[in-house]
Amino acid sequence: MQATKLKILFHFFRTPYVTNTKNKISGLIPKACDNSTNLDTVTVDLFTNDLLQQQRTKFQQNNRLFGDNDIKCYSSETESSKTKEYAEMSSEQINNVILDLLARNKDKQISELINTCSGYRKLVSESTLKKLFRTYSITGKTDKVILLQKYCSIVDPNLYKRNGEFMHYLAKAHCYKGNSEKGLSILSHCYKKYVGLRGFYRIIFRELIQDSVLNRSEATLVIFKKYVLEFSNKLEDNYPLICFWYICWSSTWFSDQMLANELLENSEKLQNIVKDKATTFSINILREYNDDAVLRLLQSLLKYKMMSEYVKVLQVLFGYKLRNRDLRGCREIILNCEALGLSLPANQQGQYIRLLIDNKLTDEKPTPMKIVSKDFKLKF
């Protein structure tokens, strides 16, 4: 073994660095070692052991520097220093930091700051909290909404109770996340529990209905249909029902229009509301130039034999056609009135006659004057 080491390292030991090291080590060798072979052997062993010891020491130092315990200690020290920094901030500074983090989508840091504020009873302003609630509810981050609810219940319980535990934000978060069933069940529970906030909950319901119809989710529409009928039948609140019907009725999608017809057919309360508000609905929808929706409403009124309302809506539509100088549309309404034995007001009939006359005058093309040629002779 020793002979093998000598043979492998023979050329290496002739370098100046090794020679100097060998001389230093030789001074440490006892004089009893007179044999040159023994001297070289001892020198090699000592040199090799010295290198191994240096490498082992360096490895241990590196391992100690990047060890798990040291990393944990460093991270815990960093977190504790950050927590201490948050705890020493004023309320205004905390609000500014939260808004800055929110603008940069730093949700993790916001959660850490909210937890620190909760632990140290640091007050975050109501406007900042509501901005956080709105942002996280629209993005469907239910865990963040729950964290904010927990903070408010600990630090500012009066604000927490005054706003209905901020449960409407949790309902919105579930709906925007795609779980409309859970979101609407939460909203229904809030509606029953907090009577004073029902007006606010109606607005939330309307926003959710608009979003569901615009996103074209058939499954979601079925869930909303269930809850609007429940609100109408059990809670005696028809506002969500009429909002849902109106959005489906005015939609350009055939499936939405069919759903509006189903609601009207299944709810007598809705029929009475549509009967009372038919003229108002027609005027509002014509401002959006949606005369097709008015035609569908006329069909529904005729189906349920609401003839007086039918005539009123027909007059509104006829006036709209006159203002837009739509002769074809006016003519169709006149023929429809003749078929049903109805008559339009005299002033509208007069406007229609004037429109016909004006249209004929504009259609008549002026005849060009005939040029009379005079007799003349060419002179050469």
CSV table of C-alpha atoms in Angstrom, one decimal:
chain,number,residue,atom,x,y,z
A,1,MET,CA,0.0,0.0,0.0
A,2,GLN,CA,2.8,2.4,0.9
A,3,ALA,CA,4.7,1.5,-2.2
A,4,THR,CA,1.7,2.3,-4.3
A,5,LYS,CA,1.3,5.7,-2.7
A,6,LEU,CA,5.0,6.4,-3.4
A,7,LYS,CA,4.7,5.4,-7.0
A,8,ILE,CA,1.5,7.5,-7.6
A,9,LEU,CA,2.7,10.7,-5.9
A,10,PHE,CA,6.4,10.5,-7.0
A,11,HIS,CA,6.1,13.2,-9.6
A,12,PHE,CA,3.8,15.3,-7.5
A,13,PHE,CA,6.3,15.5,-4.6
A,14,ARG,CA,9.0,17.0,-6.8
A,15,THR,CA,7.1,20.3,-7.1
A,16,PRO,CA,8.6,23.2,-5.1
A,17,TYR,CA,5.4,23.5,-2.9
A,18,VAL,CA,5.6,19.8,-1.9
A,19,THR,CA,9.3,20.0,-1.3
A,20,ASN,CA,9.0,22.9,1.1
A,21,THR,CA,6.2,21.1,2.9
A,22,LYS,CA,8.2,18.0,3.0
A,23,ASN,CA,11.1,19.8,4.6
A,24,LYS,CA,8.8,21.3,7.3
A,25,ILE,CA,7.3,17.9,8.1
A,26,SER,CA,10.8,16.3,8.1
A,27,GLY,CA,11.7,18.5,11.0
A,28,LEU,CA,8.9,16.9,13.0
A,29,ILE,CA,10.0,13.3,12.3
A,30,PRO,CA,12.0,11.6,15.1
A,31,LYS,CA,15.7,11.0,14.4
A,32,ALA,CA,15.1,7.3,14.8
A,33,CYS,CA,13.8,7.3,11.3
A,34,ASP,CA,17.1,7.1,9.4
A,35,ASN,CA,15.9,5.0,6.6
A,36,SER,CA,15.0,7.1,3.5
A,37,THR,CA,12.2,4.8,2.5
A,38,ASN,CA,10.6,5.1,6.0
A,39,LEU,CA,11.1,8.9,5.9
A,40,ASP,CA,9.3,9.2,2.5
A,41,THR,CA,6.5,6.9,3.7
A,42,VAL,CA,5.9,8.9,6.9
A,43,THR,CA,6.1,12.1,4.9
A,44,VAL,CA,3.4,10.9,2.5
A,45,ASP,CA,1.2,9.7,5.3
A,46,LEU,CA,1.5,13.0,7.2
A,47,PHE,CA,0.9,15.1,4.0
A,48,THR,CA,-2.1,13.1,3.0
A,49,ASN,CA,-3.6,13.2,6.4
A,50,ASP,CA,-3.0,16.9,6.5
A,51,LEU,CA,-4.9,17.5,3.2
A,52,LEU,CA,-7.7,15.3,4.3
A,53,GLN,CA,-8.0,17.2,7.6
A,54,GLN,CA,-8.1,20.5,5.8
A,55,GLN,CA,-10.8,19.3,3.5
A,56,ARG,CA,-12.8,17.9,6.4
A,57,THR,CA,-12.5,21.1,8.3
A,58,LYS,CA,-13.6,23.2,5.3
A,59,PHE,CA,-16.6,20.9,4.7
A,60,GLN,CA,-17.7,21.1,8.3
A,61,GLN,CA,-17.4,24.9,8.2
A,62,ASN,CA,-19.6,25.0,5.1
A,63,ASN,CA,-22.1,22.6,6.5
A,64,ARG,CA,-22.3,24.7,9.6
A,65,LEU,CA,-22.8,27.8,7.6
A,66,PHE,CA,-25.7,26.4,5.5
A,67,GLY,CA,-27.2,24.0,8.0
A,68,ASP,CA,-30.9,23.6,8.5
A,69,ASN,CA,-30.8,24.9,12.0
A,70,ASP,CA,-29.0,28.0,10.9
A,71,ILE,CA,-31.5,28.6,8.0
A,72,LYS,CA,-34.4,28.2,10.3
A,73,CYS,CA,-32.8,30.5,12.8
A,74,TYR,CA,-32.2,33.1,10.1
A,75,SER,CA,-35.7,32.9,8.7
A,76,SER,CA,-37.2,33.2,12.1
A,77,GLU,CA,-35.1,36.2,13.0
A,78,THR,CA,-36.2,37.8,9.7
A,79,GLU,CA,-39.8,37.1,10.4
A,80,SER,CA,-39.6,38.4,13.9
A,81,SER,CA,-37.8,41.5,12.8
A,82,LYS,CA,-40.5,42.1,10.2
A,83,THR,CA,-43.3,41.5,12.7
A,84,LYS,CA,-41.6,43.9,15.1
A,85,GLU,CA,-41.4,46.5,12.3
A,86,TYR,CA,-45.1,46.1,11.5
A,87,ALA,CA,-46.0,46.4,15.2
A,88,GLU,CA,-44.1,49.7,15.6
A,89,MET,CA,-46.0,51.3,12.7
A,90,SER,CA,-48.7,53.9,13.1
A,91,SER,CA,-52.2,53.3,11.7
A,92,GLU,CA,-51.5,55.7,8.8
A,93,GLN,CA,-48.3,53.9,7.9
A,94,ILE,CA,-50.1,50.5,8.0
A,95,ASN,CA,-52.8,51.8,5.7
A,96,ASN,CA,-50.2,53.1,3.2
A,97,VAL,CA,-48.3,49.8,3.3
A,98,ILE,CA,-51.4,47.8,2.7
A,99,LEU,CA,-52.5,49.9,-0.2
A,100,ASP,CA,-49.1,49.7,-1.7
A,101,LEU,CA,-48.9,45.9,-1.3
A,102,LEU,CA,-52.4,45.6,-2.8
A,103,ALA,CA,-51.4,47.6,-5.8
A,104,ARG,CA,-48.5,45.2,-6.4
A,105,ASN,CA,-50.6,42.1,-5.7
A,106,LYS,CA,-48.6,41.1,-2.7
A,107,ASP,CA,-51.3,39.0,-1.0
A,108,LYS,CA,-48.9,37.0,1.2
A,109,GLN,CA,-47.3,40.1,2.7
A,110,ILE,CA,-50.8,41.6,3.2
A,111,SER,CA,-51.9,38.4,5.1
A,112,GLU,CA,-48.8,38.7,7.3
A,113,LEU,CA,-49.5,42.3,8.0
A,114,ILE,CA,-53.1,41.7,8.8
A,115,ASN,CA,-52.2,38.8,11.2
A,116,THR,CA,-49.7,41.1,12.9
A,117,CYS,CA,-52.3,43.9,13.2
A,118,SER,CA,-54.7,41.3,14.7
A,119,GLY,CA,-52.2,40.2,17.2
A,120,TYR,CA,-51.1,43.7,18.3
A,121,ARG,CA,-54.7,45.1,18.0
A,122,LYS,CA,-53.5,47.6,15.3
A,123,LEU,CA,-56.4,49.5,13.7
A,124,VAL,CA,-56.8,49.5,9.9
A,125,SER,CA,-59.1,52.1,8.5
A,126,GLU,CA,-62.6,51.2,7.3
A,127,SER,CA,-62.0,52.4,3.8
A,128,THR,CA,-58.8,50.3,3.5
A,129,LEU,CA,-60.6,47.2,4.8
A,130,LYS,CA,-63.5,47.6,2.4
A,131,LYS,CA,-61.1,48.0,-0.5
A,132,LEU,CA,-59.4,44.8,0.5
A,133,PHE,CA,-62.8,43.1,0.9
A,134,ARG,CA,-64.0,44.3,-2.6
A,135,THR,CA,-60.8,43.2,-4.3
A,136,TYR,CA,-60.7,39.8,-2.7
A,137,SER,CA,-64.4,39.1,-3.2
A,138,ILE,CA,-64.3,40.0,-6.9
A,139,THR,CA,-61.2,37.8,-7.5
A,140,GLY,CA,-62.9,34.9,-5.6
A,141,LYS,CA,-60.2,34.7,-2.8
A,142,THR,CA,-62.4,33.3,-0.1
A,143,ASP,CA,-59.5,32.6,2.3
A,144,LYS,CA,-58.4,36.2,2.2
A,145,VAL,CA,-62.0,37.4,2.9
A,146,ILE,CA,-62.2,35.0,5.9
A,147,LEU,CA,-58.9,36.4,7.2
A,148,LEU,CA,-60.2,39.9,7.0
A,149,GLN,CA,-63.5,38.9,8.7
A,150,LYS,CA,-61.5,37.3,11.6
A,151,TYR,CA,-59.4,40.5,12.0
A,152,CYS,CA,-62.5,42.7,12.1
A,153,SER,CA,-64.2,40.5,14.7
A,154,ILE,CA,-61.1,40.8,17.0
A,155,VAL,CA,-60.0,44.4,16.5
A,156,ASP,CA,-63.2,46.3,15.6
A,157,PRO,CA,-66.2,44.2,16.6
A,158,ASN,CA,-68.6,47.2,16.2
A,159,LEU,CA,-67.6,47.6,12.6
A,160,TYR,CA,-67.9,43.9,12.2
A,161,LYS,CA,-71.5,43.7,13.4
A,162,ARG,CA,-72.6,46.9,11.7
A,163,ASN,CA,-71.6,45.5,8.3
A,164,GLY,CA,-73.3,42.2,8.9
A,165,GLU,CA,-70.1,40.4,9.6
A,166,PHE,CA,-69.0,41.3,6.0
A,167,MET,CA,-70.7,38.0,5.0
A,168,HIS,CA,-71.9,39.6,1.7
A,169,TYR,CA,-68.3,39.8,0.6
A,170,LEU,CA,-67.8,36.1,1.3
A,171,ALA,CA,-71.0,35.4,-0.7
A,172,LYS,CA,-69.6,37.3,-3.6
A,173,ALA,CA,-66.3,35.6,-3.4
A,174,HIS,CA,-67.9,32.2,-3.6
A,175,CYS,CA,-70.1,33.2,-6.6
A,176,TYR,CA,-67.2,34.7,-8.5
A,177,LYS,CA,-65.1,31.7,-7.7
A,178,GLY,CA,-67.8,29.5,-9.4
A,179,ASN,CA,-69.6,28.2,-6.3
A,180,SER,CA,-72.9,30.1,-6.8
A,181,GLU,CA,-74.9,27.6,-4.7
A,182,LYS,CA,-72.8,28.3,-1.6
A,183,GLY,CA,-72.6,32.0,-2.3
A,184,LEU,CA,-76.3,32.5,-2.7
A,185,SER,CA,-77.0,30.4,0.4
A,186,ILE,CA,-74.8,32.7,2.4
A,187,LEU,CA,-76.5,35.7,1.0
A,188,SER,CA,-79.9,34.2,1.8
A,189,HIS,CA,-78.8,33.6,5.4
A,190,CYS,CA,-77.6,37.2,5.7
A,191,TYR,CA,-80.9,38.5,4.3
A,192,LYS,CA,-82.8,36.6,7.0
A,193,LYS,CA,-80.5,37.6,9.8
A,194,TYR,CA,-79.8,41.3,9.1
A,195,VAL,CA,-83.1,42.9,8.2
A,196,GLY,CA,-81.7,46.4,8.2
A,197,LEU,CA,-79.2,45.5,5.5
A,198,ARG,CA,-81.7,44.0,3.1
A,199,GLY,CA,-81.6,47.0,0.7
A,200,PHE,CA,-77.9,46.5,0.4
A,201,TYR,CA,-78.2,42.8,-0.1
A,202,ARG,CA,-80.7,43.4,-3.0
A,203,ILE,CA,-78.0,45.4,-4.8
A,204,ILE,CA,-75.5,42.6,-4.3
A,205,PHE,CA,-78.0,40.1,-5.7
A,206,ARG,CA,-78.6,42.3,-8.7
A,207,GLU,CA,-74.8,42.5,-9.4
A,208,LEU,CA,-74.4,38.8,-9.1
A,209,ILE,CA,-77.4,38.2,-11.5
A,210,GLN,CA,-75.9,40.5,-14.1
A,211,ASP,CA,-72.5,38.8,-13.8
A,212,SER,CA,-74.1,35.3,-14.1
A,213,VAL,CA,-76.1,36.2,-17.3
A,214,LEU,CA,-73.1,37.9,-18.9
A,215,ASN,CA,-70.9,35.0,-18.2
A,216,ARG,CA,-73.3,32.6,-20.0
A,217,SER,CA,-73.2,29.9,-17.4
A,218,GLU,CA,-76.4,27.7,-17.8
A,219,ALA,CA,-75.8,25.9,-14.5
A,220,THR,CA,-75.5,29.1,-12.7
A,221,LEU,CA,-78.7,30.5,-14.2
A,222,VAL,CA,-80.6,27.5,-12.9
A,223,ILE,CA,-79.3,28.1,-9.4
A,224,PHE,CA,-80.2,31.8,-9.6
A,225,LYS,CA,-83.7,30.9,-10.8
A,226,LYS,CA,-84.1,28.7,-7.7
A,227,TYR,CA,-83.1,31.4,-5.3
A,228,VAL,CA,-85.0,34.3,-6.9
A,229,LEU,CA,-88.2,32.2,-6.7
A,230,GLU,CA,-87.4,31.3,-3.1
A,231,PHE,CA,-86.9,35.0,-2.2
A,232,SER,CA,-90.2,35.8,-3.8
A,233,ASN,CA,-92.3,33.0,-2.3
A,234,LYS,CA,-90.7,32.6,1.1
A,235,LEU,CA,-89.3,36.0,1.9
A,236,GLU,CA,-91.9,38.1,0.1
A,237,ASP,CA,-89.2,40.0,-1.8
A,238,ASN,CA,-89.8,40.2,-5.5
A,239,TYR,CA,-86.9,42.5,-6.3
A,240,PRO,CA,-84.4,39.7,-7.2
A,241,LEU,CA,-87.0,38.0,-9.3
A,242,ILE,CA,-87.9,41.1,-11.3
A,243,CYS,CA,-84.2,41.9,-11.8
A,244,PHE,CA,-83.5,38.4,-13.0
A,245,TRP,CA,-86.5,38.4,-15.4
A,246,TYR,CA,-85.6,41.8,-16.8
A,247,ILE,CA,-82.0,40.9,-17.6
A,248,CYS,CA,-83.1,37.6,-19.2
A,249,TRP,CA,-86.0,39.3,-21.1
A,250,SER,CA,-83.7,42.0,-22.5
A,251,SER,CA,-81.0,39.6,-23.4
A,252,THR,CA,-80.2,38.8,-27.1
A,253,TRP,CA,-79.7,35.1,-26.3
A,254,PHE,CA,-82.6,32.8,-27.0
A,255,SER,CA,-81.9,30.6,-23.9
A,256,ASP,CA,-82.2,33.7,-21.7
A,257,GLN,CA,-85.4,34.8,-23.4
A,258,MET,CA,-86.9,31.3,-22.8
A,259,LEU,CA,-85.9,31.4,-19.2
A,260,ALA,CA,-87.7,34.8,-18.9
A,261,ASN,CA,-90.8,33.2,-20.3
A,262,GLU,CA,-90.6,30.3,-17.9
A,263,LEU,CA,-90.3,32.7,-14.9
A,264,LEU,CA,-93.3,34.7,-16.2
A,265,GLU,CA,-95.3,31.5,-16.6
A,266,ASN,CA,-94.5,30.1,-13.2
A,267,SER,CA,-94.9,33.2,-11.1
A,268,GLU,CA,-98.2,35.0,-10.8
A,269,LYS,CA,-96.5,37.7,-8.7
A,270,LEU,CA,-94.1,38.4,-11.6
A,271,GLN,CA,-97.1,38.6,-14.0
A,272,ASN,CA,-98.7,41.3,-11.9
A,273,ILE,CA,-95.5,43.2,-11.7
A,274,VAL,CA,-94.9,43.1,-15.4
A,275,LYS,CA,-98.5,44.2,-15.9
A,276,ASP,CA,-98.0,47.2,-13.8
A,277,LYS,CA,-94.6,48.1,-15.1
A,278,ALA,CA,-94.9,47.1,-18.8
A,279,THR,CA,-95.0,50.7,-20.1
A,280,THR,CA,-91.9,51.7,-18.0
A,281,PHE,CA,-90.0,48.6,-19.1
A,282,SER,CA,-90.8,49.4,-22.7
A,283,ILE,CA,-89.6,53.0,-22.5
A,284,ASN,CA,-86.4,52.1,-20.7
A,285,ILE,CA,-85.5,49.3,-23.1
A,286,LEU,CA,-86.2,51.5,-26.2
A,287,ARG,CA,-83.6,53.9,-25.0
A,288,GLU,CA,-81.2,51.1,-25.7
A,289,TYR,CA,-82.8,50.6,-29.2
A,290,ASN,CA,-83.9,47.1,-28.2
A,291,ASP,CA,-87.3,47.1,-30.0
A,292,ASP,CA,-87.2,43.3,-30.3
A,293,ALA,CA,-87.6,43.0,-26.5
A,294,VAL,CA,-90.7,45.2,-26.7
A,295,LEU,CA,-92.2,42.9,-29.4
A,296,ARG,CA,-91.6,39.9,-27.0
A,297,LEU,CA,-93.3,41.8,-24.2
A,298,LEU,CA,-96.3,42.5,-26.5
A,299,GLN,CA,-96.5,38.7,-27.2
A,300,SER,CA,-96.5,38.0,-23.4
A,301,LEU,CA,-99.1,40.6,-22.7
A,302,LEU,CA,-101.3,39.2,-25.4
A,303,LYS,CA,-100.8,35.7,-24.1
A,304,TYR,CA,-102.0,36.6,-20.6
A,305,LYS,CA,-104.8,38.8,-22.0
A,306,MET,CA,-103.5,42.1,-20.6
A,307,MET,CA,-105.1,44.1,-23.4
A,308,SER,CA,-105.1,47.5,-21.8
A,309,GLU,CA,-101.3,47.2,-21.1
A,310,TYR,CA,-100.9,45.8,-24.6
A,311,VAL,CA,-102.4,49.0,-26.1
A,312,LYS,CA,-100.2,51.2,-24.0
A,313,VAL,CA,-97.0,49.4,-25.0
A,314,LEU,CA,-98.1,49.4,-28.6
A,315,GLN,CA,-98.5,53.2,-28.5
A,316,VAL,CA,-95.0,53.5,-27.0
A,317,LEU,CA,-93.6,51.3,-29.8
A,318,PHE,CA,-95.5,53.2,-32.5
A,319,GLY,CA,-94.2,56.5,-31.2
A,320,TYR,CA,-90.7,55.1,-31.3
A,321,LYS,CA,-91.1,54.0,-34.9
A,322,LEU,CA,-92.5,57.4,-35.9
A,323,ARG,CA,-89.5,59.2,-34.3
A,324,ASN,CA,-87.2,57.0,-36.3
A,325,ARG,CA,-89.2,57.5,-39.5
A,326,ASP,CA,-89.7,53.7,-39.8
A,327,LEU,CA,-92.6,53.5,-42.2
A,328,ARG,CA,-92.5,49.7,-42.5
A,329,GLY,CA,-92.6,49.3,-38.7
A,330,CYS,CA,-95.5,51.8,-38.4
A,331,ARG,CA,-97.4,50.0,-41.2
A,332,GLU,CA,-97.0,46.6,-39.4
A,333,ILE,CA,-98.4,48.1,-36.2
A,334,ILE,CA,-101.4,49.6,-38.1
A,335,LEU,CA,-102.1,46.2,-39.6
A,336,ASN,CA,-101.8,44.6,-36.2
A,337,CYS,CA,-104.3,47.0,-34.7
A,338,GLU,CA,-106.8,46.3,-37.5
A,339,ALA,CA,-106.5,42.6,-36.9
A,340,LEU,CA,-107.1,42.9,-33.2
A,341,GLY,CA,-109.8,45.6,-33.5
A,342,LEU,CA,-107.7,48.2,-31.7
A,343,SER,CA,-107.1,51.8,-32.6
A,344,LEU,CA,-104.3,54.2,-32.0
A,345,PRO,CA,-104.7,57.8,-30.7
A,346,ALA,CA,-105.7,60.4,-33.2
A,347,ASN,CA,-102.5,62.4,-32.8
A,348,GLN,CA,-100.3,59.4,-33.6
A,349,GLN,CA,-102.5,58.6,-36.7
A,350,GLY,CA,-102.0,62.2,-37.8
A,351,GLN,CA,-98.3,61.9,-37.4
A,352,TYR,CA,-98.3,58.8,-39.4
A,353,ILE,CA,-100.2,60.4,-42.3
A,354,ARG,CA,-97.8,63.4,-42.3
A,355,LEU,CA,-94.9,60.9,-42.4
A,356,LEU,CA,-96.5,59.2,-45.4
A,357,ILE,CA,-97.0,62.5,-47.2
A,358,ASP,CA,-93.5,63.6,-46.5
A,359,ASN,CA,-92.1,60.3,-47.7
A,360,LYS,CA,-94.1,60.5,-51.0
A,361,LEU,CA,-92.8,64.1,-51.6
A,362,THR,CA,-89.2,63.0,-51.1
A,363,ASP,CA,-89.7,60.0,-53.2
A,364,GLU,CA,-91.1,62.0,-56.2
A,365,LYS,CA,-88.2,62.9,-58.5
A,366,PRO,CA,-88.4,66.3,-60.2
A,367,THR,CA,-88.9,65.9,-64.0
A,368,PRO,CA,-86.1,67.5,-65.9
A,369,MET,CA,-87.0,70.4,-68.2
A,370,LYS,CA,-87.2,69.6,-71.9
A,371,ILE,CA,-84.6,71.5,-73.9
A,372,VAL,CA,-86.2,73.0,-77.0
A,373,SER,CA,-83.7,73.2,-79.9
A,374,LYS,CA,-83.8,76.2,-82.1
A,375,ASP,CA,-83.5,76.0,-85.9
A,376,PHE,CA,-80.2,77.3,-87.0
A,377,LYS,CA,-78.1,77.1,-90.0
A,378,LEU,CA,-74.4,76.4,-90.2
A,379,LYS,CA,-72.6,79.1,-92.0
A,380,PHE,CA,-69.6,78.2,-94.1
